[in-house]
Coordinates of C-alpha atoms and ligand atoms in Angstrom, one line a residue:
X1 CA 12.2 -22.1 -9.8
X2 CA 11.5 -18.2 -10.6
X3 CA 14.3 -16.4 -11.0
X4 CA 13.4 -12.6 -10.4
X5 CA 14.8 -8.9 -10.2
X6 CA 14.3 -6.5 -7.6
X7 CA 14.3 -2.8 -8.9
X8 CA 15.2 -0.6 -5.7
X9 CA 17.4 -1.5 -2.8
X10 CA 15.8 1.3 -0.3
X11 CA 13.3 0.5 2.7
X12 CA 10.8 -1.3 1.2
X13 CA 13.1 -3.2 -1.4
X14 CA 14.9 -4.5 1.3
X15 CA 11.6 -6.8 2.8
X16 CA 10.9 -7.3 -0.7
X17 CA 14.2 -9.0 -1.0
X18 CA 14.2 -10.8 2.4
X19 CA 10.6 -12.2 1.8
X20 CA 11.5 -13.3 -1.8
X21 CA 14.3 -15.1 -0.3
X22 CA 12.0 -17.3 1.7
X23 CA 9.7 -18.9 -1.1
X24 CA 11.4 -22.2 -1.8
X25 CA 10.2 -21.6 -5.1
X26 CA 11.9 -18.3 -6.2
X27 CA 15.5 -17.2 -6.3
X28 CA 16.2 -13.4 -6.4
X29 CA 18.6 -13.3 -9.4
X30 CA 19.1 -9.7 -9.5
X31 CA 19.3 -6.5 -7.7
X32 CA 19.0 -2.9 -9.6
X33 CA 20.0 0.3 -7.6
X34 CA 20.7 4.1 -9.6
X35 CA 22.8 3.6 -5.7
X36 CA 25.2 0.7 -6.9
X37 CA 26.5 0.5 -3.3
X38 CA 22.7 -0.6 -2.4
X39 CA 22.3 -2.4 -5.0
X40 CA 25.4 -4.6 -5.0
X41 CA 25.0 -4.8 -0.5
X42 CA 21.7 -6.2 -0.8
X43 CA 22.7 -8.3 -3.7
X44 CA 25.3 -10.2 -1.4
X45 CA 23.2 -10.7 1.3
X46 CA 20.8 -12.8 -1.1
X47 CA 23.5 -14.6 -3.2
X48 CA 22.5 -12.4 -5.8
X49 CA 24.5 -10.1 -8.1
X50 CA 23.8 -6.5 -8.9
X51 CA 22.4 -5.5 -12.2
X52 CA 21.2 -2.8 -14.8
X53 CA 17.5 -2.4 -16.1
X54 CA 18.5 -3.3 -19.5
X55 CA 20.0 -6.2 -18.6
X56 CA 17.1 -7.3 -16.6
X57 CA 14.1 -6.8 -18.8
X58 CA 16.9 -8.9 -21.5
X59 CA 17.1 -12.0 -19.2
X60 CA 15.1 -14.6 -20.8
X61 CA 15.6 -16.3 -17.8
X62 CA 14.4 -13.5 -15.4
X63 CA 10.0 -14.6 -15.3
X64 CA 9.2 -11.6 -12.1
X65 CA 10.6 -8.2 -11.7
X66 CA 9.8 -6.4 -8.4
X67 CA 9.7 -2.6 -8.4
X68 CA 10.4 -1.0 -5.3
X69 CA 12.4 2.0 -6.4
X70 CA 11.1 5.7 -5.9
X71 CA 7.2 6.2 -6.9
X72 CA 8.4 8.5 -10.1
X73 CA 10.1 5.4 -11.7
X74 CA 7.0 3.1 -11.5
X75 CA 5.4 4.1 -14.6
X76 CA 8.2 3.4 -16.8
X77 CA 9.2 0.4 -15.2
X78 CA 6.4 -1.3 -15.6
X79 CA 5.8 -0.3 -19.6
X80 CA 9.3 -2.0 -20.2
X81 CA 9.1 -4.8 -17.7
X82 CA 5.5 -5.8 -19.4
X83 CA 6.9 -4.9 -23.0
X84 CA 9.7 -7.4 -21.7
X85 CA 6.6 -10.1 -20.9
X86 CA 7.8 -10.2 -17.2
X87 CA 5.3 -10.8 -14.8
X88 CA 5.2 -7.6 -12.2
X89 CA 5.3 -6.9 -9.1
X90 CA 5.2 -3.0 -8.2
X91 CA 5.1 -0.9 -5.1
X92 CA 2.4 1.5 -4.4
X93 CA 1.5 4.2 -6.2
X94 CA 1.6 3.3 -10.0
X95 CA 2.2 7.1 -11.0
X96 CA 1.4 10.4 -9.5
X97 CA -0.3 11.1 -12.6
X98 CA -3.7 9.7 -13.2
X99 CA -3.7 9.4 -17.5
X100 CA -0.1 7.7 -17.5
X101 CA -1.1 5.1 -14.9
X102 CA -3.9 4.7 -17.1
X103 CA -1.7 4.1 -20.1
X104 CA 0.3 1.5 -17.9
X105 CA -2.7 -0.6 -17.2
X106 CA -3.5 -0.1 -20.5
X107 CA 0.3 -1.7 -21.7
X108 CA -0.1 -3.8 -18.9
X109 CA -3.3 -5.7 -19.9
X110 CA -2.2 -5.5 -23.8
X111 CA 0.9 -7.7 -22.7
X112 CA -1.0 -10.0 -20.8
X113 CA 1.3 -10.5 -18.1
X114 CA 0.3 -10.5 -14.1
X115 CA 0.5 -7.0 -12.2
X116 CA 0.3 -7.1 -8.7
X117 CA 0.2 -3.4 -6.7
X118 CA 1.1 -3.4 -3.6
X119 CA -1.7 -2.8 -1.6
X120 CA -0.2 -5.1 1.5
X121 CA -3.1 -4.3 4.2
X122 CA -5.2 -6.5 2.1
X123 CA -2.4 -9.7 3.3
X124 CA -2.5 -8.4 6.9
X125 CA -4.0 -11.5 8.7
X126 CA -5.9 -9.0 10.9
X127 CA -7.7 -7.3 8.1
X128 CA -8.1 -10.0 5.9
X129 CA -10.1 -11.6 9.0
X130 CA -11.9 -8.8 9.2
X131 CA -13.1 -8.9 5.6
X132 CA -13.7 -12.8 5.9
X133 CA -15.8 -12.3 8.3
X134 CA -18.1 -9.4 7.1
X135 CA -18.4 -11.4 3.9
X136 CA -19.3 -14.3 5.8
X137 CA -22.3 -12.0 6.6
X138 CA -21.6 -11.7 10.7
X139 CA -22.6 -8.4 11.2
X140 CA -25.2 -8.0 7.7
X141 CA -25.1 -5.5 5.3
X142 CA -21.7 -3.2 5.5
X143 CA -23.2 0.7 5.7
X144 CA -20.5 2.5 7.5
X145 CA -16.4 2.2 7.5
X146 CA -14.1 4.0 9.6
X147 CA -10.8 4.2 8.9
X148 CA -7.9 5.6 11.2
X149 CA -4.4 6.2 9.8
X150 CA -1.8 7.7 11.5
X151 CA 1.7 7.6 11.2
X152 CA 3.8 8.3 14.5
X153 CA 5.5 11.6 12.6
X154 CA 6.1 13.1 9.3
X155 CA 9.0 12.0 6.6
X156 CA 11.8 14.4 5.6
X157 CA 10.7 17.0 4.1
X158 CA 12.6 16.2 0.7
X159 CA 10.6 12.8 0.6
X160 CA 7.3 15.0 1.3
X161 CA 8.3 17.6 -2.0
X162 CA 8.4 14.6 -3.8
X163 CA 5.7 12.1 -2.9
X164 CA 2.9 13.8 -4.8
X165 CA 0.9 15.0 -1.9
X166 CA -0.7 13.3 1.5
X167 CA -3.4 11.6 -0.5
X168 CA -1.4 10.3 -3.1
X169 CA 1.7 8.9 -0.6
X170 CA -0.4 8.0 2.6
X171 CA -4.5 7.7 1.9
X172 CA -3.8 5.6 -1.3
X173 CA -3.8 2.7 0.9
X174 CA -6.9 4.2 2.8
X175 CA -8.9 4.6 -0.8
X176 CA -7.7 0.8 -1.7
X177 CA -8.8 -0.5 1.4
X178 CA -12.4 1.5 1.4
X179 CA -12.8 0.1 -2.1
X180 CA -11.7 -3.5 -0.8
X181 CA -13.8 -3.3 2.7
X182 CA -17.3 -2.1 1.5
X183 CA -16.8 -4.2 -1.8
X184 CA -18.4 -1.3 -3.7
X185 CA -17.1 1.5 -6.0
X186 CA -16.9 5.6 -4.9
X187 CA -19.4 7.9 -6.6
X188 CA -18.3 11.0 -4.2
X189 CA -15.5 12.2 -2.1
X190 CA -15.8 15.3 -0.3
X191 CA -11.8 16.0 1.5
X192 CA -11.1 18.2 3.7
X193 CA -7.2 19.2 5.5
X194 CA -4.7 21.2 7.3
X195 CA -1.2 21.4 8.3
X196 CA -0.6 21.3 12.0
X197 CA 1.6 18.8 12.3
X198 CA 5.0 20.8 10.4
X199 CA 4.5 24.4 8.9
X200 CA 7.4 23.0 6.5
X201 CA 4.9 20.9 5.2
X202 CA 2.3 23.7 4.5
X203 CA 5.6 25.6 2.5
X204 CA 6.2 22.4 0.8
X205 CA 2.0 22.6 -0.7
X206 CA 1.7 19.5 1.5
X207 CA -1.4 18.9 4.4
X208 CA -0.6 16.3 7.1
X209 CA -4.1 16.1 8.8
X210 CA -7.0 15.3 6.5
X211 CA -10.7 14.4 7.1
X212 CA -12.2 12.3 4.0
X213 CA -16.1 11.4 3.3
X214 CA -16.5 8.8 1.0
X215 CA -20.1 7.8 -0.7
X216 CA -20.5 4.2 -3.3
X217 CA -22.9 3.1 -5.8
X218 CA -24.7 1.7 -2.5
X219 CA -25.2 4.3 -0.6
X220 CA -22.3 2.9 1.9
X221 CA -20.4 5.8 3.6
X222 CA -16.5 5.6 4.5
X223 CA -14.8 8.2 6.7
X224 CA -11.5 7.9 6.3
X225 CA -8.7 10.5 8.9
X226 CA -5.5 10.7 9.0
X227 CA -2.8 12.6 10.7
X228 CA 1.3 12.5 9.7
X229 CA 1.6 12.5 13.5
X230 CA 0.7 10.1 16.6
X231 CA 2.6 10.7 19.4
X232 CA 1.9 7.3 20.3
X233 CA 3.1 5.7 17.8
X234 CA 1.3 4.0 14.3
X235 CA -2.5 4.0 14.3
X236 CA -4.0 1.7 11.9
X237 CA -7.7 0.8 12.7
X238 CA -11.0 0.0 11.0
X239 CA -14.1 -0.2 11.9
X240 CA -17.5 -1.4 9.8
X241 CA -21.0 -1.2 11.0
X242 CA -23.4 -3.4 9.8
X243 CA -27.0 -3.9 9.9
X244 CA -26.6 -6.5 12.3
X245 CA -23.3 -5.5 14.2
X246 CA -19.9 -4.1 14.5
X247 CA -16.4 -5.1 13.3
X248 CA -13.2 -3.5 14.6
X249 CA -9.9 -4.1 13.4
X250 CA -6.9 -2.8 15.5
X251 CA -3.5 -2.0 16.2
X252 CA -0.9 -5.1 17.1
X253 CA 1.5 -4.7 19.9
X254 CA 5.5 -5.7 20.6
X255 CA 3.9 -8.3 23.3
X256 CA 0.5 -8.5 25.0
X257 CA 1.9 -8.4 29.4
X258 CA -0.1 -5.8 30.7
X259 CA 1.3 -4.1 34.0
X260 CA -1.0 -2.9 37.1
X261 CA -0.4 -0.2 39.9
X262 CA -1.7 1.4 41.9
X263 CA -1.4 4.6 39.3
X264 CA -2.5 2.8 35.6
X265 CA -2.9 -0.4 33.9
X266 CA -0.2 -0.2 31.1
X267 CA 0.4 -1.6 27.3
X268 CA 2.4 -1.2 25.4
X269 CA 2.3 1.1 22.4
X270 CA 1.4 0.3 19.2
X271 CA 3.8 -1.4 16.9
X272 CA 6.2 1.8 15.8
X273 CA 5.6 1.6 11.9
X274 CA 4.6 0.2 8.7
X275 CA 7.6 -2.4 9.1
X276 CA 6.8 -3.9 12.0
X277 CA 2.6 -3.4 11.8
X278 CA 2.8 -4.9 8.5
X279 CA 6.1 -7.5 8.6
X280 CA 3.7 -10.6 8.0
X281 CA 1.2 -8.7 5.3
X282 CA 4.7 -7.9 3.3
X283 CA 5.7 -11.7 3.4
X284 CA 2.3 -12.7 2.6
X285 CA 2.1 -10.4 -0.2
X286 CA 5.1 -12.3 -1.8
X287 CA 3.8 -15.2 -1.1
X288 CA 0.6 -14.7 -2.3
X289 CA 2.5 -13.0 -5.7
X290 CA 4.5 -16.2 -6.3
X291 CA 2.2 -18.7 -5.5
X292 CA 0.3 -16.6 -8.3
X293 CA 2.8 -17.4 -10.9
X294 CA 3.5 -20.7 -10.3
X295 CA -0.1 -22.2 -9.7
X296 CA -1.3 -19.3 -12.9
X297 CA -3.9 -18.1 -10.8
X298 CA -5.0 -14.3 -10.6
X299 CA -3.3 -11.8 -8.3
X300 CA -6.2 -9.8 -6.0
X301 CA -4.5 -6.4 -5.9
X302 CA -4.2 -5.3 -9.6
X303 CA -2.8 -2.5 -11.5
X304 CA -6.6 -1.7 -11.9
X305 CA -6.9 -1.1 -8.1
X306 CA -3.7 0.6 -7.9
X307 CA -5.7 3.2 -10.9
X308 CA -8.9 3.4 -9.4
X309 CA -7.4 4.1 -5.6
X310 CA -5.4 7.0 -7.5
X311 CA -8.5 8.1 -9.0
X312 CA -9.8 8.7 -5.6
X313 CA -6.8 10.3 -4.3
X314 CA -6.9 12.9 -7.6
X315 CA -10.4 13.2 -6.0
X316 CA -9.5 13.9 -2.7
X317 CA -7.0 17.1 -3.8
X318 CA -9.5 19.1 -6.0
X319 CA -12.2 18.4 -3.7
X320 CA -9.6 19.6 -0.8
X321 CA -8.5 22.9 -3.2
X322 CA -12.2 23.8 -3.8
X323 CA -14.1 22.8 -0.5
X324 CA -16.5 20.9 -3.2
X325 CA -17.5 17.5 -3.0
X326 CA -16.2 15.4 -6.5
X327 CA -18.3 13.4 -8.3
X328 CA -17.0 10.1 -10.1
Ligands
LIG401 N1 3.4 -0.5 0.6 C1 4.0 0.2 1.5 O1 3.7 0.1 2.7 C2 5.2 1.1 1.2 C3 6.0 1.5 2.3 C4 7.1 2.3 1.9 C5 7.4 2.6 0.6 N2 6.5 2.2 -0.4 C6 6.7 2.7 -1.8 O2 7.9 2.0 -2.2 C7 8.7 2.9 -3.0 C8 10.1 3.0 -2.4 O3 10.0 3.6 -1.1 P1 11.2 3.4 0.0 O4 10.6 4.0 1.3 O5 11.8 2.1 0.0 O6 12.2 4.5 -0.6 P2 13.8 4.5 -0.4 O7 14.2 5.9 -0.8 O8 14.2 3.9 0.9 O9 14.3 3.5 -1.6 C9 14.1 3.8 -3.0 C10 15.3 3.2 -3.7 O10 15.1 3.4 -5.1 C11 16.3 3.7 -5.7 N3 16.1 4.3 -7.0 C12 15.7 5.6 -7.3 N4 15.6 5.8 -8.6 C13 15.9 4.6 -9.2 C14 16.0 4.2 -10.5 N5 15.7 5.0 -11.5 N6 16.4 2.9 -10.7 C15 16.7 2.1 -9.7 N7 16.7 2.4 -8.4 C16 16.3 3.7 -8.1 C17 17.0 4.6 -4.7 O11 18.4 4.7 -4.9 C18 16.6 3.9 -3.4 O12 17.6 2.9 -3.0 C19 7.9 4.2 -3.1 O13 7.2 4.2 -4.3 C20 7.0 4.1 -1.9 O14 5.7 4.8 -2.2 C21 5.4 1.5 -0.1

């Protein structure tokens, strides 16, 4: 049995926890929370008990800790839970700063333990199908991905002053997954954006609507646009041209009845968010984490894709502040 700690009873912490709880092979020992209230709620809900860091990374008994608080405690929670030999399981992004994510991977591959990033559109069954798929060779040779992300409307504004900026909050996942889909690394990204959505957000320093062009090694070309507003709810699509064909990925629905009058043919809408779109990549993610460290296999999103996705997002805001493309 694993015994791990989960670092961070927000949003995100909270599926962590519930989706931990389901692997008959882990038991969620601890919960950590700066909010003790949380900390000690989520706790009881998992037969757990509410902790502090230091205690945590002093467990002997504690093998996993999950990190799921906010982005600016990442960095040092993953030095001390891989100084602490814990295997490590941390939410997306691993800094906002490009050399001390560095230095983490860097601590992190000196300690030997396992780092998963979580990068959970790679576990969604949709896109994963996708990928199998094109690497089964259906439609050739990738040459050109288009990727859609919208959320269906901005954060709070005091989550936007401190999330580092669009490309480092919300296209992370796009860079990871144009990385992941074309199987090839960026040499260029040329990023363009504006603020239409919420002229808060353009006071904040913030852009809610971006364009991005990506280039690889290969030649392969990735547009990636995003928007911090759909009115219609969460748009999360791909689409990959090949030499011998087309693959779209789409959006998943509440239930597939479709209604006809004489006025329209109705759907639903989209799924509203990232918790429902991606409820089964988050459990699969866990899954796929623990089934790491029982059977000692590797995990396949790593702190080094969490650095080089960041890489590309530093990218995307000079080349956005100087209407250049960057090179890599
Ligand atoms: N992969 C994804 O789809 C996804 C989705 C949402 C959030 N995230 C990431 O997860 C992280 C958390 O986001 P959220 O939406 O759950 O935020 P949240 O604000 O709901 O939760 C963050 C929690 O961390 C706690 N916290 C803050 N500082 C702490 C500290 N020093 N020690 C312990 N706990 C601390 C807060 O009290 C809060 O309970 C962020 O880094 C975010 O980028 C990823």
């Amino acid at each position: 049995m694993i015994e791990v700690a989960l670092i961070g009873a927000g949003r995100i912490g909270k599926i962590h926890a519930g989706n931990l709880a389901q692997h008959p092979g882990a038991r969620l020992k601890c919960v950590v929370d700066v909010n003790a209230a949380a900390a000690g709620e989520l706790a009881s809900r998992h037969g757990a008990r509410a902790a502090t860091p230091a205690e945590v990374f002093a467990d002997d008994a504690i093998r996993a800790i999950v990190i799921a608080s906010s982005t600016d405690t990442h960095a040092d929670l993953i030095t001390q839970a891989a100084r602490a030999g814990k295997a490590i399981f941390c939410e997306k992004p691993v800094d906002l700063d490009l050399a001390r994510a560095r230095q983490c991977e860097r601590t992190v591959e000196g300690a030997g333990v396992t780092c998963l990033i979580g990068f959970q559109r790679r576990y969604d069954p949709t896109f994963a199908a996708l990928k199998q798929r094109l690497t089964e060779g259906e439609i050739g040779e990738p040459e050109v991905l288009i990727i859609t992300s919208r959320d269906p409307g901005p954060p709070p504004i005091d989550y936007i002053k401190r999330s580092g900026g669009i490309f480092k909050d919300m296209l992370i996942h796009d860079f990871d997954v144009c990385r992941w889909i074309l199987d090839d690394e960026v040499v260029s990204v040329h990023a363009s954006g504006s603020c239409l959505v919420d002229p808060a957000i353009a006071a904040a320093a913030d852009l809610d609507t971006t364009a991005v062009t990506l280039r690889t090694r290969k030649g392969r070309l990735c547009q990636i646009n995003t928007s911090r507003r759909a009115a219609y709810g969460y748009d999360q699509r791909f689409e990959v041209l090949g030499s011998r064909g087309m693959l779209q990925a789409g959006n998943h629905r509440p239930s597939e009845v479709v209604a006809y009058s004489s006025a329209a043919v109705c759907t639903d809408l989209p799924e509203h968010f990232f918790l429902e779109r991606y409820q089964r990549a988050y459990a699969m993610e866990m899954q796929h984490f623990l089934d790491a460290l029982i059977r000692g296999t590797p995990v396949r999103t790593t702190i080094a894709d969490g650095v080089k996705a960041l890489q590309l997002a530093d990218a995307a805001t000079r080349s956005c502040e100087t209407g250049q493309a960057v090179a890599l």
